[in-house]
Every structure is written in structure tokens, then in C-alpha cells.
């Protein structure tokens, strides 16, 4: 019961924390990735604009393809052969620059595995339909360039004479570093979260155990008689009813009622403090006499009950032996000036289909008979026979 309650309380505490931590990790990751995309976009955009400024500073006039097959700006700047603009920017920013004249890549800093300047991208149609036709700036989170995953920012190139769109500049970078940053972030955050959760779960488990111990201590106190520490009447009956419900087949149980003889005389003659000490001493005698799983309670005043569950038929007479031992211990007990105590004992047994009420009536009838027999003795009744 205690373990089951602890587990439920632990899960009830941990599940919301785990859900919150998971949601926080997901939100944190999405925000981090979004900010990383924004930073990468800004970097590529600024590099593309820098490239446009550098191309604008070289040569005069419009861009056009000359009879030699190269793209020139005016008469003095051969875009198709001049590598300094794209190479210098790549050295400064680690970003590749590709110059498109109309929809053809004329100059690029991208070098293929053969050492040639070469651009083959799946985004040509995308660039043509948006940048070249409509002048839109494009942010491409994931495109293929020469078979590699890349991020790119594309801006239009306009003619000086009429501001018409004649090409585009693409600033691009492979996503390898970007993906590594994401992976490292995820790994770092997951490890940090696991360590934090592990520490938190240990702390929660400690708090749950501490709380449950205090809770059960308070609950147990509410079940106990304050003077003797035994079960009080209500909790005794509940424990007995539970034990009867869980009774093993073919086993018998015994209910014993103990009632002090002339206890009022002890209180009147020696005082209530001595009387209380006598009751505590008797509770200790009962605790020593019975098994650890027997249920012992103080029902009220000077009356006590003990329930012995699941006894074999051969062990049934043990209740008689215990009764004799208790009567003997009481007879030799001394509490301050008080001595020579005794009690009457009624024992009820039933091996059949019985309940607490039926057992109590048997034991109470036996107790009445022991009083009639002169006290300081025991009587045992069962459903089919009487033992004196």
C-alpha cells in the first residue's frame, strides 16, 4: 500500500515535469533553429548585397553578352573571366558567390572536384520565376548545388540604363556546418536535460519518500491509541475485516477479548497515572505474547482485543497457551506500588464462513462466561463447541 501510494505520487509529480521539460526542449530547439536560420539568412543576404556593390563598382554601363561569348559590363569589365570579385568575397566571408546572366551562371567561386568553376542547381527554375521575372529576393533554406545541400540568398541584378532585370547574384553556403551546429545543440541540450532531469527525479523521489513517511506517520497515529500505541477500536475493526477478506482457505482465525478485573479499583486506589502505566505494561505483554502479524488493539478503557488470522487447526490451541501465559505475567506484574493484576479473557473461533461481527459475538459470550466463572481465567467458544 505504502509502495503503491509512493509510486502513484512519484508518477503524478514526474509526468507533468517530464511533459513540461519535453515541450520546453522542443520549443527551445525550434526557437534556436529559427534564430540560426535568421542569422544565416542575414549573413548570406549581406554577402550577396556586398557582391552586388562590388560588381556595380567595376565597369560602366549595362551588362550584355559580347560576340566573344563572354558577359561584359560596358566595354571594360569582363564578368565571365574576372574572378577577383567572387574569390575575394569568399575569402572574407566563407560564402560562395555565383553571378547569373539571365538564367545562366557566368561566374562562380564554387569549384567542383575537377577544379573547374561549375554550378548546377535545382533552383534555376525557382530563381528564374521569382528573381529574374519579378525581381524578388529569395531565401532558400535547402537547395541542391552540385549535388550538395546548401542554403542560399538570391538578389536581382538590374541594368543601369532602364533598371530592368538582367540576372541574379546568389550567395550560398553548404548546410554541413549548419547541420553540425544543430546536432551539437541537440546533443548538448539533451545531455543537459537528462542530467537535470536525473537530479530532479532524485530530488522528487526524496521529497515523495519524505512526504509519504510523514503522511503515513500522521495516518498511522490517527489509527493508534495514544496511550498504548495499539490500534484504536475503529482501525482494529478495519484491519480485522481486511484480514478476514484475505483469509486462506481451510485456515481458522481467533479473536480474543481481554478485560481487566477490577480496574476501577486500581485507578481509585493508586491514581490514574498508575492506571495508565498498568495499561501500557499490559499492551507490552500483548506485544510480546503474539505474532508480529497478529492484530492487537485497545478497544476502550481497560478492554483489549487481539485477532490471530490464518491459523492451522493444529495451532489453534496456541490461543489457550497464550492466554495462560498472559494471566501469569499479569499476576507477577508490578507497577509502582500496584501489583497482583488479573483479567478475564474471551476467545472466539470459527473455521467456517464467518465475519467480524460473528467472531465478536462468540468472543464476547466467552468473556461473559469467564467473568461468571470468577474472573482471572479464559473461556473459548467456537461455532460448534465450547472449551473451558
Short mmCIF file of C-alpha atoms in Angstrom, two decimals, residues 17-387:
data_model
loop_
_atom_site.label_atom_id
_atom_site.label_comp_id
_atom_site.label_asym_id
_atom_site.label_seq_id
_atom_site.Cartn_x
_atom_site.Cartn_y
_atom_site.Cartn_z
CA UNK A 17 7.53 17.76 -15.21
CA UNK A 18 8.60 15.37 -17.98
CA UNK A 19 5.89 16.73 -20.30
CA UNK A 20 6.89 20.32 -19.47
CA UNK A 21 10.59 19.52 -19.98
CA UNK A 22 9.88 17.80 -23.32
CA UNK A 23 7.72 20.66 -24.57
CA UNK A 24 10.33 23.18 -23.38
CA UNK A 25 13.08 21.28 -25.20
CA UNK A 26 11.05 21.18 -28.42
CA UNK A 27 10.15 24.89 -28.20
CA UNK A 28 13.74 25.76 -27.31
CA UNK A 29 15.04 23.74 -30.26
CA UNK A 30 12.56 25.33 -32.69
CA UNK A 31 13.44 28.82 -31.47
CA UNK A 32 17.15 28.10 -31.67
CA UNK A 33 16.83 26.70 -35.19
CA UNK A 34 14.69 29.66 -36.23
CA UNK A 35 17.24 32.14 -34.87
CA UNK A 36 20.03 30.18 -36.57
CA UNK A 37 18.14 30.35 -39.87
CA UNK A 38 17.61 34.08 -39.39
CA UNK A 39 21.31 34.60 -38.67
CA UNK A 40 22.32 32.54 -41.71
CA UNK A 41 19.82 34.39 -43.92
CA UNK A 42 21.11 37.77 -42.77
CA UNK A 43 24.71 36.71 -43.38
CA UNK A 44 24.03 35.41 -46.89
CA UNK A 45 21.90 38.45 -47.75
CA UNK A 46 24.58 40.92 -46.63
CA UNK A 47 27.20 38.98 -48.63
CA UNK A 48 25.01 38.99 -51.75
CA UNK A 49 24.48 42.77 -51.40
CA UNK A 50 28.23 43.26 -50.91
CA UNK A 51 28.83 41.30 -54.11
CA UNK A 52 26.30 43.47 -55.96
CA UNK A 53 28.06 46.59 -54.68
CA UNK A 54 31.42 45.29 -55.85
CA UNK A 55 30.08 44.42 -59.31
CA UNK A 56 28.48 47.84 -59.51
CA UNK A 57 31.83 49.45 -58.76
CA UNK A 58 33.52 47.68 -61.69
CA UNK A 59 32.99 48.97 -65.20
CA UNK A 60 30.30 51.28 -66.57
CA UNK A 61 27.06 50.75 -68.44
CA UNK A 62 24.81 47.76 -68.90
CA UNK A 63 25.58 44.06 -68.77
CA UNK A 64 25.49 42.15 -72.04
CA UNK A 65 26.91 39.18 -73.86
CA UNK A 66 29.52 40.15 -76.44
CA UNK A 67 30.41 38.32 -79.67
CA UNK A 68 33.28 36.63 -77.84
CA UNK A 69 30.65 34.75 -75.77
CA UNK A 70 31.58 36.49 -72.52
CA UNK A 71 29.37 38.72 -70.40
CA UNK A 72 30.70 42.25 -70.08
CA UNK A 73 29.70 45.31 -68.17
CA UNK A 74 30.12 48.12 -70.57
CA UNK A 75 33.36 47.80 -72.54
CA UNK A 76 35.92 47.36 -69.82
CA UNK A 77 34.79 44.67 -67.32
CA UNK A 78 34.63 41.05 -68.44
CA UNK A 79 32.34 39.36 -65.86
CA UNK A 80 32.86 35.90 -67.37
CA UNK A 81 36.62 35.97 -66.83
CA UNK A 82 37.08 38.24 -63.79
CA UNK A 83 37.39 36.02 -60.69
CA UNK A 84 38.53 38.57 -58.14
CA UNK A 85 35.07 39.66 -57.00
CA UNK A 86 33.74 36.22 -56.15
CA UNK A 87 37.06 34.86 -54.82
CA UNK A 88 37.79 37.88 -52.62
CA UNK A 89 34.33 37.72 -51.07
CA UNK A 90 34.67 34.01 -50.41
CA UNK A 91 37.96 34.62 -48.60
CA UNK A 92 36.38 37.32 -46.48
CA UNK A 93 33.05 35.67 -45.71
CA UNK A 94 33.45 31.94 -46.49
CA UNK A 95 30.40 32.33 -48.73
CA UNK A 96 30.27 31.31 -52.41
CA UNK A 97 29.10 33.91 -54.91
CA UNK A 98 27.53 32.99 -58.25
CA UNK A 99 26.75 35.59 -60.96
CA UNK A 100 23.78 34.68 -63.22
CA UNK A 101 23.35 36.46 -66.55
CA UNK A 102 19.74 35.86 -67.41
CA UNK A 103 19.38 32.22 -66.20
CA UNK A 104 22.97 31.15 -66.94
CA UNK A 105 25.64 31.04 -64.21
CA UNK A 106 28.51 33.06 -65.75
CA UNK A 107 30.92 33.36 -62.83
CA UNK A 108 31.14 31.48 -59.53
CA UNK A 109 33.55 30.89 -56.68
CA UNK A 110 32.33 27.29 -56.45
CA UNK A 111 35.00 24.83 -57.56
CA UNK A 112 33.96 21.29 -58.45
CA UNK A 113 36.00 18.15 -57.83
CA UNK A 114 37.75 18.62 -61.17
CA UNK A 115 38.98 22.09 -60.19
CA UNK A 116 36.61 23.84 -62.59
CA UNK A 117 34.20 26.66 -61.75
CA UNK A 118 30.86 24.99 -62.10
CA UNK A 119 27.31 25.48 -60.78
CA UNK A 120 24.48 23.01 -61.26
CA UNK A 121 21.49 23.78 -59.05
CA UNK A 122 17.93 22.56 -58.75
CA UNK A 123 16.88 26.16 -58.01
CA UNK A 124 17.32 27.55 -61.57
CA UNK A 125 13.58 27.50 -62.32
CA UNK A 126 12.86 28.92 -58.86
CA UNK A 127 15.34 31.76 -59.42
CA UNK A 128 14.01 32.41 -62.94
CA UNK A 129 10.33 32.51 -61.94
CA UNK A 130 10.86 34.75 -58.91
CA UNK A 131 14.03 36.80 -59.15
CA UNK A 132 14.56 37.12 -62.92
CA UNK A 133 10.89 37.63 -63.83
CA UNK A 134 9.60 39.53 -60.81
CA UNK A 135 12.69 40.92 -59.09
CA UNK A 136 12.06 39.10 -55.81
CA UNK A 137 14.81 38.39 -53.32
CA UNK A 138 14.90 34.70 -52.43
CA UNK A 139 15.88 32.93 -49.23
CA UNK A 140 16.46 29.24 -49.93
CA UNK A 141 16.76 27.17 -46.74
CA UNK A 142 17.70 23.99 -48.52
CA UNK A 143 18.63 23.62 -52.18
CA UNK A 144 20.98 21.38 -54.13
CA UNK A 145 24.12 22.93 -55.64
CA UNK A 146 26.41 20.49 -57.41
CA UNK A 147 24.65 17.70 -55.55
CA UNK A 148 25.27 19.16 -52.09
CA UNK A 149 22.71 20.52 -49.65
CA UNK A 150 23.11 24.29 -49.47
CA UNK A 151 21.47 27.45 -48.20
CA UNK A 152 21.36 30.47 -50.49
CA UNK A 153 20.16 34.04 -50.78
CA UNK A 154 19.44 35.41 -54.28
CA UNK A 155 19.06 39.07 -55.30
CA UNK A 156 18.32 40.53 -58.76
CA UNK A 157 20.89 42.37 -60.92
CA UNK A 158 19.44 45.40 -62.74
CA UNK A 159 20.65 47.32 -65.76
CA UNK A 160 21.87 50.87 -65.14
CA UNK A 161 20.03 52.27 -68.12
CA UNK A 162 16.46 51.14 -67.55
CA UNK A 163 16.53 49.26 -64.22
CA UNK A 164 15.42 46.09 -65.98
CA UNK A 165 16.42 42.73 -64.53
CA UNK A 166 19.24 41.10 -66.41
CA UNK A 167 20.49 38.48 -63.95
CA UNK A 168 20.92 37.49 -60.34
CA UNK A 169 23.56 37.13 -57.63
CA UNK A 170 23.45 34.07 -55.41
CA UNK A 171 25.31 33.87 -52.09
CA UNK A 172 25.42 30.24 -50.97
CA UNK A 173 26.94 28.00 -48.34
CA UNK A 174 26.75 24.28 -47.68
CA UNK A 175 24.50 23.19 -44.80
CA UNK A 176 27.21 20.96 -43.29
CA UNK A 177 28.26 23.48 -40.63
CA UNK A 178 24.65 24.45 -40.04
CA UNK A 179 23.64 20.82 -39.50
CA UNK A 180 26.63 20.22 -37.22
CA UNK A 181 25.62 23.18 -35.09
CA UNK A 182 22.08 21.79 -34.86
CA UNK A 183 23.35 18.32 -33.96
CA UNK A 184 25.74 19.67 -31.33
CA UNK A 185 22.99 21.85 -29.89
CA UNK A 186 20.60 18.91 -29.71
CA UNK A 187 23.24 16.68 -28.14
CA UNK A 188 24.21 19.36 -25.61
CA UNK A 189 20.62 20.20 -24.71
CA UNK A 190 19.57 16.55 -24.43
CA UNK A 191 22.56 15.73 -22.21
CA UNK A 192 21.92 18.80 -20.06
CA UNK A 193 18.23 17.95 -19.86
CA UNK A 194 18.93 14.33 -18.93
CA UNK A 195 21.36 15.35 -16.19
CA UNK A 196 18.93 17.98 -14.90
CA UNK A 197 16.01 15.55 -15.03
CA UNK A 198 18.06 12.86 -13.31
CA UNK A 199 18.93 15.22 -10.47
CA UNK A 200 15.34 16.48 -10.37
CA UNK A 201 13.92 12.95 -10.26
CA UNK A 202 16.25 12.03 -7.41
CA UNK A 203 15.15 15.14 -5.53
CA UNK A 204 11.48 14.43 -6.28
CA UNK A 205 11.86 10.82 -5.13
CA UNK A 206 13.45 12.06 -1.91
CA UNK A 207 10.63 14.58 -1.41
CA UNK A 208 7.97 11.95 -2.16
CA UNK A 209 9.52 9.49 0.29
CA UNK A 210 9.84 12.20 2.92
CA UNK A 211 6.26 13.35 2.39
CA UNK A 212 4.87 9.81 2.35
CA UNK A 213 6.76 8.95 5.54
CA UNK A 214 5.29 11.98 7.27
CA UNK A 215 1.88 11.27 5.76
CA UNK A 216 1.89 7.66 6.89
CA UNK A 217 3.23 8.66 10.28
CA UNK A 218 0.29 11.04 10.72
CA UNK A 219 -2.13 8.49 9.26
CA UNK A 220 -0.75 5.75 11.47
CA UNK A 221 -1.08 7.99 14.53
CA UNK A 222 -4.73 8.53 13.71
CA UNK A 223 -5.16 4.75 13.77
CA UNK A 224 -3.39 4.30 17.07
CA UNK A 225 -4.38 4.59 20.68
CA UNK A 226 -2.35 7.49 22.09
CA UNK A 227 -1.62 5.79 25.41
CA UNK A 228 -0.55 2.30 24.32
CA UNK A 229 0.33 2.72 20.64
CA UNK A 230 -2.01 -0.15 19.74
CA UNK A 231 -4.77 0.08 17.14
CA UNK A 232 -7.81 2.01 18.30
CA UNK A 233 -11.28 0.47 18.03
CA UNK A 234 -12.13 1.73 14.55
CA UNK A 235 -8.80 0.87 12.92
CA UNK A 236 -8.71 -2.51 14.70
CA UNK A 237 -12.05 -3.50 13.20
CA UNK A 238 -10.96 -2.30 9.73
CA UNK A 239 -7.72 -4.31 9.92
CA UNK A 240 -9.58 -7.42 11.10
CA UNK A 241 -12.20 -7.15 8.35
CA UNK A 242 -9.44 -6.83 5.75
CA UNK A 243 -7.64 -9.87 7.21
CA UNK A 244 -10.86 -11.90 7.14
CA UNK A 245 -11.43 -10.98 3.47
CA UNK A 246 -7.92 -12.22 2.65
CA UNK A 247 -8.28 -15.40 4.71
CA UNK A 248 -6.69 -18.51 3.25
CA UNK A 249 -8.98 -21.43 2.57
CA UNK A 250 -9.25 -24.09 5.31
CA UNK A 251 -7.48 -21.89 7.86
CA UNK A 252 -9.12 -20.63 11.04
CA UNK A 253 -8.84 -17.38 12.93
CA UNK A 254 -9.16 -16.45 16.56
CA UNK A 255 -10.48 -13.31 18.25
CA UNK A 256 -9.54 -12.71 21.88
CA UNK A 257 -11.10 -10.10 24.18
CA UNK A 258 -9.20 -9.05 27.33
CA UNK A 259 -10.98 -7.18 30.10
CA UNK A 260 -9.16 -6.11 33.28
CA UNK A 261 -10.62 -7.33 36.56
CA UNK A 262 -11.44 -4.51 38.99
CA UNK A 263 -9.55 -1.86 37.01
CA UNK A 264 -11.62 0.89 38.63
CA UNK A 265 -10.11 -0.12 41.95
CA UNK A 266 -6.60 0.46 40.52
CA UNK A 267 -7.49 3.99 39.40
CA UNK A 268 -9.29 4.82 42.63
CA UNK A 269 -6.64 3.36 44.93
CA UNK A 270 -3.39 4.21 43.11
CA UNK A 271 -4.43 7.05 40.81
CA UNK A 272 -4.95 7.40 37.08
CA UNK A 273 -1.23 7.78 36.37
CA UNK A 274 -0.54 4.31 37.78
CA UNK A 275 -3.62 3.05 35.95
CA UNK A 276 -2.21 4.36 32.66
CA UNK A 277 1.15 2.72 33.38
CA UNK A 278 -0.63 -0.58 34.03
CA UNK A 279 -2.41 -0.34 30.66
CA UNK A 280 0.89 0.41 28.86
CA UNK A 281 2.54 -2.53 30.63
CA UNK A 282 -0.32 -4.80 29.58
CA UNK A 283 -0.01 -3.58 25.96
CA UNK A 284 3.68 -4.54 26.09
CA UNK A 285 2.77 -8.00 27.41
CA UNK A 286 0.35 -8.49 24.49
CA UNK A 287 3.01 -7.32 22.03
CA UNK A 288 5.45 -9.94 23.32
CA UNK A 289 2.90 -12.75 23.50
CA UNK A 290 1.51 -12.64 19.97
CA UNK A 291 2.95 -12.98 16.47
CA UNK A 292 4.12 -9.92 14.56
CA UNK A 293 1.26 -10.19 12.09
CA UNK A 294 -1.43 -10.62 14.75
CA UNK A 295 -3.65 -7.55 15.12
CA UNK A 296 -3.70 -6.00 18.59
CA UNK A 297 -5.97 -3.15 19.64
CA UNK A 298 -7.20 -1.22 22.66
CA UNK A 299 -10.95 -1.06 22.21
CA UNK A 300 -11.63 1.30 25.05
CA UNK A 301 -10.81 1.87 28.71
CA UNK A 302 -9.39 -1.39 30.06
CA UNK A 303 -10.61 -3.60 27.21
CA UNK A 304 -8.24 -5.02 24.57
CA UNK A 305 -8.69 -7.29 21.55
CA UNK A 306 -6.33 -9.48 19.55
CA UNK A 307 -7.08 -11.09 16.18
CA UNK A 308 -4.95 -14.06 15.13
CA UNK A 309 -5.50 -14.67 11.39
CA UNK A 310 -4.82 -17.80 9.33
CA UNK A 311 -4.11 -20.39 11.98
CA UNK A 312 -3.94 -24.07 11.20
CA UNK A 313 -6.16 -26.44 13.16
CA UNK A 314 -3.08 -27.86 14.90
CA UNK A 315 -2.05 -24.39 16.04
CA UNK A 316 -5.48 -23.44 17.30
CA UNK A 317 -4.74 -24.44 20.90
CA UNK A 318 -1.95 -21.87 20.92
CA UNK A 319 -4.53 -19.23 21.85
CA UNK A 320 -5.21 -21.17 25.08
CA UNK A 321 -1.49 -21.35 25.87
CA UNK A 322 -1.02 -17.63 25.22
CA UNK A 323 -3.99 -16.83 27.48
CA UNK A 324 -2.37 -18.79 30.32
CA UNK A 325 0.96 -17.01 29.76
CA UNK A 326 -0.72 -13.59 29.85
CA UNK A 327 -2.63 -14.41 33.02
CA UNK A 328 0.66 -15.49 34.61
CA UNK A 329 2.54 -12.34 33.52
CA UNK A 330 -0.25 -10.16 34.89
CA UNK A 331 -0.19 -11.99 38.19
CA UNK A 332 3.52 -11.23 38.71
CA UNK A 333 3.44 -7.70 37.22
CA UNK A 334 4.33 -4.79 39.48
CA UNK A 335 3.74 -1.15 38.54
CA UNK A 336 4.91 1.13 41.28
CA UNK A 337 3.01 0.18 44.41
CA UNK A 338 0.35 -1.67 42.43
CA UNK A 339 0.56 -5.45 41.89
CA UNK A 340 -1.42 -8.69 41.58
CA UNK A 341 -3.37 -7.84 38.42
CA UNK A 342 -5.70 -10.12 36.51
CA UNK A 343 -8.02 -10.07 33.54
CA UNK A 344 -10.86 -12.08 32.06
CA UNK A 345 -10.38 -13.47 28.55
CA UNK A 346 -12.97 -14.49 25.99
CA UNK A 347 -11.83 -16.42 22.90
CA UNK A 348 -13.94 -16.85 19.76
CA UNK A 349 -13.01 -19.22 16.92
CA UNK A 350 -14.79 -20.12 13.71
CA UNK A 351 -13.40 -22.06 10.77
CA UNK A 352 -16.46 -21.58 8.58
CA UNK A 353 -17.91 -18.66 6.68
CA UNK A 354 -17.61 -16.04 9.37
CA UNK A 355 -17.28 -12.27 9.71
CA UNK A 356 -16.06 -9.90 12.41
CA UNK A 357 -19.48 -9.49 13.98
CA UNK A 358 -19.96 -13.24 14.35
CA UNK A 359 -16.49 -13.71 15.83
CA UNK A 360 -17.03 -10.80 18.22
CA UNK A 361 -20.31 -12.27 19.49
CA UNK A 362 -18.57 -15.59 20.17
CA UNK A 363 -15.64 -13.94 21.98
CA UNK A 364 -17.93 -11.61 23.94
CA UNK A 365 -20.09 -14.53 25.05
CA UNK A 366 -16.91 -16.34 26.15
CA UNK A 367 -15.75 -13.23 28.05
CA UNK A 368 -19.06 -13.00 29.91
CA UNK A 369 -18.72 -16.65 30.84
CA UNK A 370 -15.15 -16.10 32.14
CA UNK A 371 -16.46 -13.30 34.37
CA UNK A 372 -19.16 -15.63 35.62
CA UNK A 373 -16.52 -18.26 36.31
CA UNK A 374 -14.81 -15.98 38.82
CA UNK A 375 -12.55 -13.83 36.59
CA UNK A 376 -8.78 -14.29 36.08
CA UNK A 377 -9.48 -17.06 33.58
CA UNK A 378 -10.28 -17.64 29.93
CA UNK A 379 -13.14 -19.30 28.04
CA UNK A 380 -13.08 -20.24 24.36
CA UNK A 381 -16.21 -20.60 22.24
CA UNK A 382 -16.48 -21.75 18.66
CA UNK A 383 -19.47 -22.16 16.41
CA UNK A 384 -19.79 -25.86 17.23
CA UNK A 385 -18.20 -26.37 20.66
CA UNK A 386 -17.17 -24.71 23.91
CA UNK A 387 -13.75 -25.13 25.61
#
